[in-house]
Amino acid sequence: MWKIARQMIRAGVRTEPAPDCDDALRVDDGLRVGAQPIHREILDILGRALTIRQVDAGSCNGCELEIHALNNPYYNIEGLGIRFVASPRHADMLLVTGPVSRHMEVALRRTYEATPAPKLVVAVGDCGATGGIFGESYASCGRVANVIPVDIVVPGCPPPPIAILRGILTAVQRGRAPSD
């Protein structure tokens, strides 16, 4: 056991630095914030840690696997003050994946309405951004923006965890005012 403890002390913390925000992901030009430590920015903007409610609106689960990868020690989002919650009533942001299936349309709207203002919405993946290969049909409403307002889109099929984290941080920096 002491051998493992010594090895951990010698190795130190092995996480990569948080990514910079990508202005190309913005839906429209909003508030631009200068470069500051990410955790400090989250506290300045929200006054507390960022809490996210992830909603699968009908995806293939590819994006969910990448979102789960954000929770591993390599990306260390807990250290940035970002955590996932089980209830939309405790969330600051909705992270929505997949094209919105007709069966999830009402549930997604209710989740959005239950999220307290100011709320941020990030559509993850090509399906969330454009409807992907599913598009709009009798079974699908298509992109997330067809059902609820979206602040940031993260393209990719599936997008890598670093792109998802970049989209989350871009949304936080935008700091959208309440739309309701």
Coordinates of N, CA, C and O in Angstrom, one line a residue:
M1 N 0.8 -1.2 0.0 CA 0.0 0.0 0.0 C 0.9 1.3 0.0 O 0.5 2.2 -0.7
W2 N 2.0 1.3 0.8 CA 2.8 2.4 0.8 C 3.5 2.7 -0.6 O 3.7 3.8 -0.9
K3 N 3.8 1.6 -1.3 CA 4.4 1.7 -2.6 C 3.4 2.5 -3.5 O 3.8 3.3 -4.3
I4 N 2.1 2.1 -3.5 CA 1.1 2.8 -4.3 C 1.0 4.3 -3.9 O 0.9 5.1 -4.7
A5 N 1.0 4.5 -2.6 CA 0.9 5.9 -2.1 C 2.1 6.8 -2.6 O 1.9 7.9 -3.0
R6 N 3.3 6.2 -2.5 CA 4.5 6.9 -3.0 C 4.4 7.2 -4.5 O 4.7 8.3 -4.9
Q7 N 3.9 6.2 -5.2 CA 3.8 6.4 -6.7 C 2.8 7.5 -7.0 O 3.0 8.3 -7.9
M8 N 1.7 7.6 -6.2 CA 0.6 8.6 -6.5 C 1.2 10.0 -6.1 O 0.9 10.9 -6.9
I9 N 2.0 10.1 -5.1 CA 2.6 11.4 -4.7 C 3.6 11.8 -5.8 O 3.6 13.0 -6.2
R10 N 4.4 10.9 -6.3 CA 5.4 11.2 -7.3 C 4.7 11.6 -8.6 O 5.2 12.6 -9.3
A11 N 3.7 10.9 -9.0 CA 3.0 11.2 -10.3 C 2.2 12.5 -10.3 O 2.2 13.2 -11.3
G12 N 1.6 12.9 -9.1 CA 0.8 14.1 -9.1 C -0.5 14.0 -9.8 O -0.9 12.9 -10.2
V13 N -1.1 15.2 -10.0 CA -2.4 15.2 -10.7 C -2.2 15.1 -12.2 O -1.4 15.9 -12.7
R14 N -2.9 14.2 -12.8 CA -2.7 14.0 -14.3 C -4.0 14.3 -15.0 O -4.7 13.4 -15.5
T15 N -4.4 15.6 -15.1 CA -5.5 16.0 -15.9 C -5.0 17.1 -16.8 O -4.0 17.7 -16.6
E16 N -5.7 17.2 -17.9 CA -5.4 18.2 -18.9 C -6.1 19.5 -18.5 O -7.1 19.5 -17.8
P17 N -5.5 20.7 -18.9 CA -6.1 21.9 -18.6 C -7.5 22.1 -19.3 O -7.7 21.5 -20.4
A18 N -8.4 22.9 -18.8 CA -9.7 23.1 -19.4 C -9.5 23.7 -20.7 O -8.6 24.6 -20.9
P19 N -10.4 23.4 -21.7 CA -10.2 24.1 -23.0 C -10.7 25.5 -23.0 O -11.4 25.9 -22.2
D20 N -10.3 26.2 -24.1 CA -10.8 27.6 -24.3 C -12.2 27.5 -24.9 O -12.5 26.5 -25.5
C21 N -12.9 28.6 -24.7 CA -14.2 28.7 -25.3 C -14.1 28.8 -26.8 O -13.2 29.5 -27.3
D22 N -15.1 28.3 -27.5 CA -15.1 28.4 -29.0 C -16.2 29.3 -29.4 O -17.4 28.9 -29.3
D23 N -15.9 30.5 -29.9 CA -17.0 31.4 -30.3 C -17.8 30.9 -31.5 O -18.9 31.3 -31.8
A24 N -17.2 29.9 -32.3 CA -17.9 29.4 -33.4 C -19.1 28.6 -33.0 O -20.0 28.3 -33.8
L25 N -19.2 28.2 -31.7 CA -20.3 27.4 -31.3 C -21.5 28.2 -30.9 O -22.6 27.7 -30.6
R26 N -21.4 29.5 -30.7 CA -22.4 30.4 -30.3 C -23.6 30.4 -31.3 O -23.3 30.5 -32.5
V27 N -24.8 30.4 -30.9 CA -25.9 30.5 -31.7 C -26.0 31.9 -32.3 O -26.3 32.2 -33.4
D28 N -25.8 32.9 -31.4 CA -25.7 34.3 -31.8 C -24.7 35.0 -30.9 O -24.3 34.5 -29.9
D29 N -24.2 36.2 -31.3 CA -23.2 36.9 -30.5 C -23.8 37.4 -29.2 O -24.8 38.1 -29.2
G30 N -23.3 37.0 -28.2 CA -23.7 37.4 -26.8 C -22.6 38.0 -26.1 O -21.7 38.6 -26.6
L31 N -22.7 38.0 -24.8 CA -21.7 38.6 -23.9 C -20.4 37.9 -24.0 O -20.3 36.6 -23.9
R32 N -19.3 38.6 -24.2 CA -18.0 38.0 -24.3 C -17.2 38.3 -23.1 O -17.1 39.5 -22.7
V33 N -16.7 37.3 -22.4 CA -16.0 37.5 -21.1 C -14.5 37.2 -21.4 O -14.2 36.3 -22.1
G34 N -13.7 38.0 -20.8 CA -12.2 37.9 -20.9 C -11.7 36.6 -20.3 O -12.5 35.9 -19.6
A35 N -10.5 36.2 -20.5 CA -9.9 35.0 -20.0 C -9.6 35.1 -18.5 O -8.9 36.0 -18.1
Q36 N -10.3 34.3 -17.7 CA -10.2 34.2 -16.3 C -10.2 32.7 -15.9 O -10.6 31.9 -16.7
P37 N -9.8 32.4 -14.7 CA -9.9 31.0 -14.3 C -11.4 30.5 -14.4 O -12.3 31.2 -14.0
I38 N -11.6 29.3 -14.9 CA -12.9 28.9 -15.2 C -13.8 28.8 -14.0 O -14.9 29.2 -14.0
H39 N -13.3 28.2 -12.9 CA -14.1 28.1 -11.7 C -14.5 29.4 -11.2 O -15.6 29.6 -10.8
R40 N -13.6 30.4 -11.2 CA -13.9 31.7 -10.8 C -15.0 32.3 -11.6 O -15.9 33.0 -11.1
E41 N -14.9 32.1 -12.9 CA -16.0 32.6 -13.9 C -17.3 32.0 -13.6 O -18.3 32.7 -13.5
I42 N -17.4 30.7 -13.3 CA -18.6 30.1 -13.0 C -19.2 30.7 -11.8 O -20.4 31.0 -11.7
L43 N -18.4 30.9 -10.7 CA -18.9 31.5 -9.5 C -19.3 32.9 -9.7 O -20.3 33.3 -9.1
D44 N -18.6 33.7 -10.5 CA -19.0 35.1 -10.7 C -20.3 35.1 -11.5 O -21.1 36.0 -11.2
I45 N -20.5 34.3 -12.5 CA -21.7 34.3 -13.3 C -22.9 33.8 -12.6 O -23.9 34.4 -12.6
L46 N -22.7 32.6 -12.0 CA -23.8 31.9 -11.4 C -23.9 32.1 -9.9 O -25.0 31.9 -9.3
G47 N -22.8 32.4 -9.2 CA -22.8 32.6 -7.8 C -22.6 31.3 -7.1 O -22.6 31.2 -5.8
R48 N -22.5 30.2 -7.8 CA -22.4 28.8 -7.2 C -21.8 27.9 -8.3 O -21.6 28.3 -9.4
A49 N -21.7 26.6 -8.0 CA -21.2 25.7 -9.0 C -22.3 25.5 -10.1 O -23.5 25.7 -9.8
L50 N -21.8 25.1 -11.3 CA -22.8 24.9 -12.4 C -23.4 23.5 -12.2 O -22.6 22.5 -12.1
T51 N -24.7 23.4 -12.3 CA -25.3 22.1 -12.2 C -26.0 21.9 -13.5 O -26.7 22.7 -14.1
I52 N -25.9 20.6 -14.0 CA -26.4 20.3 -15.4 C -27.4 19.1 -15.2 O -27.1 18.1 -14.6
R53 N -28.5 19.2 -15.9 CA -29.4 18.1 -16.1 C -29.3 17.6 -17.5 O -29.5 18.4 -18.5
Q54 N -28.8 16.4 -17.7 CA -28.6 15.8 -19.0 C -29.9 15.1 -19.4 O -30.5 14.4 -18.7
V55 N -30.4 15.4 -20.6 CA -31.7 14.8 -21.1 C -31.4 14.1 -22.5 O -30.9 14.7 -23.4
D56 N -31.7 12.8 -22.5 CA -31.7 12.0 -23.7 C -33.0 12.1 -24.4 O -34.0 11.5 -23.9
A57 N -33.1 12.9 -25.5 CA -34.4 13.1 -26.1 C -34.7 12.1 -27.2 O -35.6 12.2 -28.0
G58 N -33.9 11.1 -27.3 CA -34.1 10.0 -28.4 C -32.8 9.7 -29.1 O -32.9 9.3 -30.3
S59 N -31.7 9.8 -28.5 CA -30.4 9.6 -29.2 C -30.0 8.1 -29.2 O -30.7 7.2 -28.6
C60 N -28.9 7.8 -29.9 CA -28.4 6.5 -30.0 C -27.5 6.1 -28.9 O -26.9 5.0 -28.9
N61 N -27.3 7.0 -28.0 CA -26.4 6.9 -26.8 C -24.9 7.1 -27.1 O -24.1 7.0 -26.2
G62 N -24.6 7.4 -28.3 CA -23.2 7.8 -28.6 C -22.8 9.0 -27.8 O -21.7 9.1 -27.2
C63 N -23.6 10.1 -27.8 CA -23.3 11.3 -27.1 C -23.3 11.1 -25.6 O -22.5 11.7 -24.9
E64 N -24.1 10.2 -25.1 CA -24.1 9.9 -23.7 C -22.8 9.3 -23.2 O -22.3 9.6 -22.1
L65 N -22.2 8.4 -24.1 CA -21.0 7.8 -23.7 C -19.9 8.9 -23.6 O -19.0 8.9 -22.7
E66 N -19.9 9.9 -24.5 CA -18.9 11.0 -24.4 C -19.2 11.9 -23.2 O -18.2 12.4 -22.6
I67 N -20.4 12.1 -22.9 CA -20.8 12.9 -21.7 C -20.3 12.2 -20.4 O -19.8 12.8 -19.5
H68 N -20.5 10.8 -20.4 CA -20.0 10.1 -19.2 C -18.5 10.2 -19.1 O -18.0 10.2 -18.0
A69 N -17.8 10.2 -20.2 CA -16.4 10.4 -20.2 C -15.9 11.7 -19.6 O -14.8 11.8 -19.0
L70 N -16.8 12.7 -19.6 CA -16.5 14.0 -18.9 C -16.3 13.8 -17.4 O -15.6 14.6 -16.8
N71 N -17.0 12.8 -16.9 CA -17.0 12.6 -15.4 C -15.8 11.8 -15.0 O -15.6 11.6 -13.8
N72 N -14.9 11.3 -15.9 CA -13.8 10.6 -15.4 C -12.7 11.5 -15.0 O -12.7 12.7 -15.2
P73 N -11.7 11.0 -14.3 CA -10.6 11.9 -13.7 C -9.8 12.6 -14.8 O -9.2 13.6 -14.4
Y74 N -9.8 12.2 -16.0 CA -9.0 12.8 -17.0 C -9.5 14.3 -17.3 O -8.7 15.2 -17.4
Y75 N -10.8 14.4 -17.4 CA -11.4 15.8 -17.6 C -11.7 16.6 -16.3 O -11.7 17.8 -16.4
N76 N -11.9 15.9 -15.2 CA -12.1 16.5 -13.9 C -13.0 17.7 -13.9 O -12.7 18.7 -13.4
I77 N -14.2 17.5 -14.4 CA -15.2 18.6 -14.4 C -15.7 19.0 -13.0 O -16.0 20.1 -12.8
E78 N -15.6 18.0 -12.1 CA -16.0 18.4 -10.7 C -15.0 19.4 -10.2 O -15.4 20.3 -9.4
G79 N -13.8 19.3 -10.6 CA -12.8 20.3 -10.1 C -13.0 21.7 -10.7 O -12.5 22.7 -10.1
L80 N -13.7 21.8 -11.8 CA -14.1 23.1 -12.4 C -15.3 23.6 -11.8 O -15.7 24.7 -12.2
G81 N -16.0 22.9 -10.9 CA -17.2 23.4 -10.3 C -18.4 23.0 -11.2 O -19.5 23.7 -11.1
I82 N -18.4 22.0 -11.9 CA -19.5 21.5 -12.8 C -19.9 20.1 -12.3 O -19.1 19.2 -12.2
R83 N -21.2 20.0 -12.1 CA -21.7 18.6 -11.7 C -23.1 18.4 -12.3 O -23.8 19.3 -12.6
F84 N -23.4 17.1 -12.4 CA -24.7 16.7 -13.0 C -25.6 16.4 -11.8 O -25.2 15.9 -10.8
V85 N -26.9 16.8 -12.1 CA -27.9 16.6 -11.0 C -29.1 15.8 -11.6 O -29.2 15.7 -12.9
A86 N -29.9 15.2 -10.8 CA -31.0 14.3 -11.2 C -32.3 15.0 -11.5 O -33.1 14.5 -12.1
S87 N -32.4 16.3 -10.9 CA -33.7 17.0 -11.1 C -33.5 18.3 -11.9 O -32.5 19.0 -11.6
P88 N -34.4 18.6 -12.8 CA -34.2 19.9 -13.5 C -34.4 21.1 -12.6 O -34.0 22.2 -12.8
R89 N -35.1 20.8 -11.4 CA -35.3 21.9 -10.5 C -34.0 22.4 -9.8 O -34.0 23.5 -9.2
H90 N -33.0 21.6 -9.9 CA -31.7 21.9 -9.3 C -30.7 22.3 -10.3 O -29.5 22.6 -10.0
A91 N -31.1 22.4 -11.6 CA -30.2 22.6 -12.7 C -30.1 24.0 -13.2 O -31.1 24.8 -13.1
D92 N -28.9 24.4 -13.6 CA -28.7 25.7 -14.3 C -28.7 25.5 -15.8 O -28.9 26.5 -16.5
M93 N -28.4 24.3 -16.3 CA -28.2 24.1 -17.7 C -28.9 22.7 -18.0 O -28.8 21.8 -17.3
L94 N -29.4 22.7 -19.2 CA -29.9 21.4 -19.8 C -28.9 21.0 -20.9 O -28.6 21.8 -21.8
L95 N -28.4 19.8 -20.9 CA -27.6 19.2 -21.9 C -28.4 18.2 -22.6 O -28.7 17.1 -22.1
V96 N -28.9 18.5 -23.8 CA -29.8 17.7 -24.5 C -29.2 16.9 -25.7 O -28.5 17.6 -26.5
T97 N -29.4 15.6 -25.8 CA -28.8 14.8 -26.9 C -29.9 14.2 -27.7 O -31.0 13.9 -27.2
G98 N -29.6 14.0 -29.0 CA -30.5 13.3 -29.8 C -31.5 14.1 -30.5 O -31.8 15.2 -30.1
P99 N -32.1 13.6 -31.6 CA -33.3 14.3 -32.2 C -34.5 14.0 -31.2 O -34.6 13.0 -30.6
V100 N -35.3 15.0 -31.1 CA -36.4 14.9 -30.1 C -37.5 14.0 -30.7 O -38.1 14.4 -31.7
S101 N -37.6 12.8 -30.1 CA -38.7 11.9 -30.6 C -40.1 12.5 -30.1 O -40.2 13.3 -29.2
R102 N -41.1 12.1 -30.8 CA -42.4 12.7 -30.5 C -42.8 12.3 -29.1 O -43.5 13.0 -28.4
H103 N -42.4 11.1 -28.6 CA -42.7 10.7 -27.3 C -42.0 11.5 -26.2 O -42.4 11.5 -25.1
M104 N -40.9 12.1 -26.6 CA -40.1 12.9 -25.6 C -40.4 14.4 -25.7 O -39.9 15.1 -24.9
E105 N -41.2 14.8 -26.6 CA -41.4 16.2 -26.8 C -42.0 16.9 -25.6 O -41.5 17.9 -25.1
V106 N -43.1 16.3 -25.0 CA -43.7 16.9 -23.9 C -42.8 16.8 -22.7 O -42.7 17.8 -21.9
A107 N -42.1 15.7 -22.5 CA -41.2 15.5 -21.4 C -40.1 16.6 -21.4 O -39.7 17.1 -20.4
L108 N -39.5 16.8 -22.6 CA -38.5 17.8 -22.8 C -39.0 19.2 -22.5 O -38.3 20.0 -21.8
R109 N -40.2 19.6 -22.9 CA -40.8 20.9 -22.6 C -41.0 21.0 -21.1 O -40.7 22.1 -20.5
R110 N -41.5 20.0 -20.4 CA -41.7 20.0 -19.0 C -40.4 20.2 -18.2 O -40.3 20.9 -17.2
T111 N -39.4 19.5 -18.7 CA -38.0 19.6 -18.1 C -37.5 21.0 -18.2 O -37.0 21.6 -17.3
Y112 N -37.7 21.6 -19.4 CA -37.3 23.0 -19.7 C -38.0 24.0 -18.7 O -37.4 24.9 -18.1
E113 N -39.3 23.8 -18.6 CA -40.1 24.7 -17.8 C -39.8 24.5 -16.3 O -39.9 25.4 -15.5
A114 N -39.4 23.3 -15.9 CA -39.1 23.0 -14.5 C -37.7 23.6 -14.1 O -37.4 23.8 -12.9
T115 N -36.9 23.9 -15.1 CA -35.5 24.4 -14.8 C -35.7 25.9 -14.5 O -36.3 26.7 -15.2
P116 N -35.1 26.3 -13.3 CA -35.2 27.7 -12.9 C -34.4 28.6 -13.8 O -33.4 28.3 -14.4
A117 N -34.9 29.9 -13.9 CA -34.2 30.9 -14.7 C -33.1 31.5 -13.9 O -33.2 31.5 -12.7
P118 N -32.0 31.9 -14.5 CA -31.7 31.8 -15.9 C -31.3 30.4 -16.3 O -30.5 29.8 -15.5
K119 N -31.8 29.9 -17.4 CA -31.4 28.6 -17.8 C -30.7 28.6 -19.1 O -31.0 29.5 -19.9
L120 N -29.8 27.7 -19.2 CA -29.0 27.6 -20.5 C -29.3 26.2 -21.1 O -29.6 25.2 -20.4
V121 N -29.3 26.1 -22.4 CA -29.6 24.9 -23.1 C -28.5 24.6 -24.1 O -28.2 25.5 -24.9
V122 N -27.9 23.5 -24.0 CA -26.8 23.1 -25.0 C -27.3 21.8 -25.7 O -27.6 20.8 -25.0
A123 N -27.4 21.9 -27.0 CA -27.8 20.8 -27.8 C -26.5 20.1 -28.2 O -25.6 20.7 -28.8
V124 N -26.4 18.8 -27.9 CA -25.1 18.0 -28.2 C -25.3 17.1 -29.3 O -26.3 16.3 -29.4
G125 N -24.3 17.0 -30.2 CA -24.3 16.1 -31.3 C -25.1 16.6 -32.6 O -25.8 17.6 -32.5
D126 N -24.8 16.0 -33.7 CA -25.5 16.4 -34.9 C -27.0 16.2 -34.8 O -27.7 17.0 -35.4
C127 N -27.4 15.2 -34.2 CA -28.9 15.0 -34.0 C -29.5 16.1 -33.2 O -30.6 16.6 -33.6
G128 N -28.9 16.5 -32.2 CA -29.5 17.6 -31.4 C -29.4 18.9 -32.1 O -30.3 19.8 -31.9
A129 N -28.4 19.1 -32.9 CA -28.1 20.4 -33.6 C -29.0 20.5 -34.8 O -29.5 21.6 -35.1
T130 N -29.1 19.4 -35.6 CA -29.8 19.5 -36.9 C -30.9 18.5 -37.1 O -31.6 18.5 -38.1
G131 N -31.0 17.5 -36.2 CA -31.9 16.4 -36.4 C -31.1 15.2 -37.0 O -31.7 14.1 -37.0
G132 N -29.9 15.4 -37.4 CA -29.0 14.3 -37.9 C -29.6 13.5 -39.0 O -30.4 14.1 -39.9
I133 N -29.4 12.2 -39.1 CA -29.9 11.4 -40.1 C -31.4 11.1 -39.9 O -32.0 10.6 -40.9
F134 N -31.9 11.4 -38.8 CA -33.4 11.2 -38.5 C -34.2 12.3 -39.0 O -35.3 12.0 -39.5
G135 N -33.8 13.6 -38.9 CA -34.6 14.7 -39.4 C -35.9 14.8 -38.7 O -36.1 14.3 -37.6
E136 N -36.9 15.4 -39.4 CA -38.2 15.5 -39.0 C -39.1 14.5 -39.7 O -39.0 14.3 -40.9
S137 N -39.9 13.8 -38.9 CA -40.8 12.7 -39.5 C -42.0 12.5 -38.5 O -42.1 13.2 -37.6
Y138 N -42.7 11.5 -38.8 CA -43.9 11.2 -38.0 C -43.4 10.8 -36.6 O -44.1 10.9 -35.6
A139 N -42.2 10.3 -36.4 CA -41.7 9.8 -35.1 C -40.7 10.8 -34.5 O -40.3 10.6 -33.3
S140 N -40.3 11.9 -35.2 CA -39.2 12.7 -34.7 C -39.6 14.2 -35.0 O -40.0 14.6 -36.0
C141 N -39.3 15.0 -33.9 CA -39.5 16.5 -34.1 C -38.3 17.1 -34.7 O -38.3 18.3 -35.0
G142 N -37.2 16.3 -34.8 CA -35.9 16.9 -35.4 C -35.1 17.5 -34.3 O -34.9 16.9 -33.2
R143 N -34.4 18.6 -34.7 CA -33.5 19.2 -33.8 C -34.1 19.7 -32.5 O -35.3 20.0 -32.4
V144 N -33.3 19.9 -31.5 CA -33.8 20.3 -30.1 C -34.4 21.7 -30.2 O -35.4 22.0 -29.6
A145 N -33.9 22.6 -31.1 CA -34.4 24.0 -31.2 C -35.8 24.0 -31.7 O -36.5 25.0 -31.6
N146 N -36.3 22.9 -32.3 CA -37.7 22.9 -32.8 C -38.7 22.7 -31.6 O -39.9 23.0 -31.7
V147 N -38.2 22.4 -30.4 CA -39.0 22.1 -29.2 C -38.8 23.2 -28.1 O -39.7 23.7 -27.6
I148 N -37.5 23.5 -27.8 CA -37.2 24.4 -26.8 C -36.1 25.4 -27.3 O -35.3 25.0 -28.2
P149 N -35.9 26.6 -26.7 CA -34.8 27.5 -27.2 C -33.5 26.9 -26.9 O -33.2 26.4 -25.8
V150 N -32.5 27.0 -27.8 CA -31.2 26.5 -27.6 C -30.2 27.6 -27.7 O -30.3 28.5 -28.5
D151 N -29.2 27.6 -26.7 CA -28.2 28.7 -26.7 C -26.9 28.3 -27.4 O -26.4 29.1 -28.1
I152 N -26.5 27.0 -27.3 CA -25.2 26.6 -27.9 C -25.5 25.2 -28.5 O -26.2 24.4 -28.0
V153 N -24.9 25.0 -29.7 CA -24.9 23.7 -30.3 C -23.5 23.2 -30.4 O -22.6 23.9 -30.7
V154 N -23.3 21.9 -30.1 CA -22.0 21.2 -30.2 C -22.1 20.2 -31.3 O -22.7 19.1 -31.0
P155 N -21.6 20.4 -32.5 CA -21.7 19.5 -33.6 C -20.8 18.3 -33.4 O -19.8 18.4 -32.6
G156 N -21.1 17.2 -34.1 CA -20.2 16.0 -34.0 C -21.1 14.8 -33.9 O -22.2 14.9 -33.3
C157 N -20.6 13.7 -34.3 CA -21.4 12.4 -34.2 C -20.5 11.3 -33.8 O -20.0 10.5 -34.6
P158 N -20.4 11.1 -32.5 CA -20.6 12.0 -31.4 C -19.5 13.0 -31.2 O -18.3 12.7 -31.6
P159 N -19.7 14.1 -30.6 CA -18.6 15.1 -30.4 C -17.7 14.5 -29.3 O -18.2 13.9 -28.4
P160 N -16.4 14.8 -29.3 CA -15.5 14.3 -28.3 C -15.8 15.1 -27.0 O -16.4 16.2 -27.0
P161 N -15.4 14.5 -25.9 CA -15.7 15.1 -24.6 C -15.1 16.5 -24.5 O -15.8 17.4 -23.9
I162 N -14.0 16.8 -25.1 CA -13.4 18.1 -25.0 C -14.3 19.1 -25.7 O -14.4 20.3 -25.3
A163 N -14.9 18.8 -26.8 CA -15.9 19.7 -27.5 C -17.1 19.9 -26.7 O -17.6 21.0 -26.7
I164 N -17.6 18.9 -26.0 CA -18.8 19.1 -25.2 C -18.4 20.0 -24.0 O -19.2 21.0 -23.7
L165 N -17.3 19.8 -23.4 CA -16.8 20.7 -22.3 C -16.6 22.2 -22.8 O -17.0 23.1 -22.2
R166 N -16.1 22.3 -24.0 CA -15.9 23.6 -24.6 C -17.3 24.3 -24.8 O -17.5 25.5 -24.6
G167 N -18.3 23.5 -25.3 CA -19.7 24.1 -25.4 C -20.3 24.5 -24.1 O -20.9 25.5 -24.1
I168 N -20.1 23.7 -23.1 CA -20.6 24.0 -21.8 C -20.0 25.3 -21.3 O -20.7 26.2 -20.8
L169 N -18.7 25.4 -21.4 CA -18.0 26.7 -21.0 C -18.4 27.9 -21.8 O -18.5 29.0 -21.2
T170 N -18.6 27.7 -23.1 CA -19.1 28.8 -23.9 C -20.5 29.3 -23.5 O -20.7 30.5 -23.4
A171 N -21.3 28.3 -23.1 CA -22.7 28.7 -22.7 C -22.6 29.4 -21.3 O -23.3 30.4 -21.1
V172 N -21.7 29.0 -20.5 CA -21.6 29.7 -19.2 C -21.1 31.1 -19.4 O -21.6 32.0 -18.7
Q173 N -20.1 31.3 -20.2 CA -19.5 32.6 -20.4 C -20.6 33.5 -21.1 O -20.5 34.7 -20.9
R174 N -21.4 32.9 -21.8 CA -22.5 33.8 -22.5 C -23.4 34.3 -21.4 O -23.8 35.5 -21.5
G175 N -23.7 33.5 -20.4 CA -24.5 34.0 -19.3 C -25.8 34.6 -19.7 O -26.2 35.7 -19.3
R176 N -26.6 33.8 -20.4 CA -27.9 34.3 -21.0 C -28.8 34.8 -19.9 O -29.0 34.2 -18.9
A177 N -29.5 35.9 -20.2 CA -30.6 36.4 -19.3 C -31.8 35.5 -19.4 O -32.0 34.8 -20.4
P178 N -32.7 35.5 -18.4 CA -33.9 34.7 -18.4 C -34.7 35.1 -19.7 O -34.9 36.2 -20.0
S179 N -35.3 34.0 -20.3 CA -36.1 34.2 -21.5 C -37.6 34.1 -21.2 O -38.4 34.3 -22.1
D180 N -37.9 33.7 -20.0 CA -39.3 33.5 -19.7 C -40.0 34.8 -19.2 O -39.5 35.6 -18.6

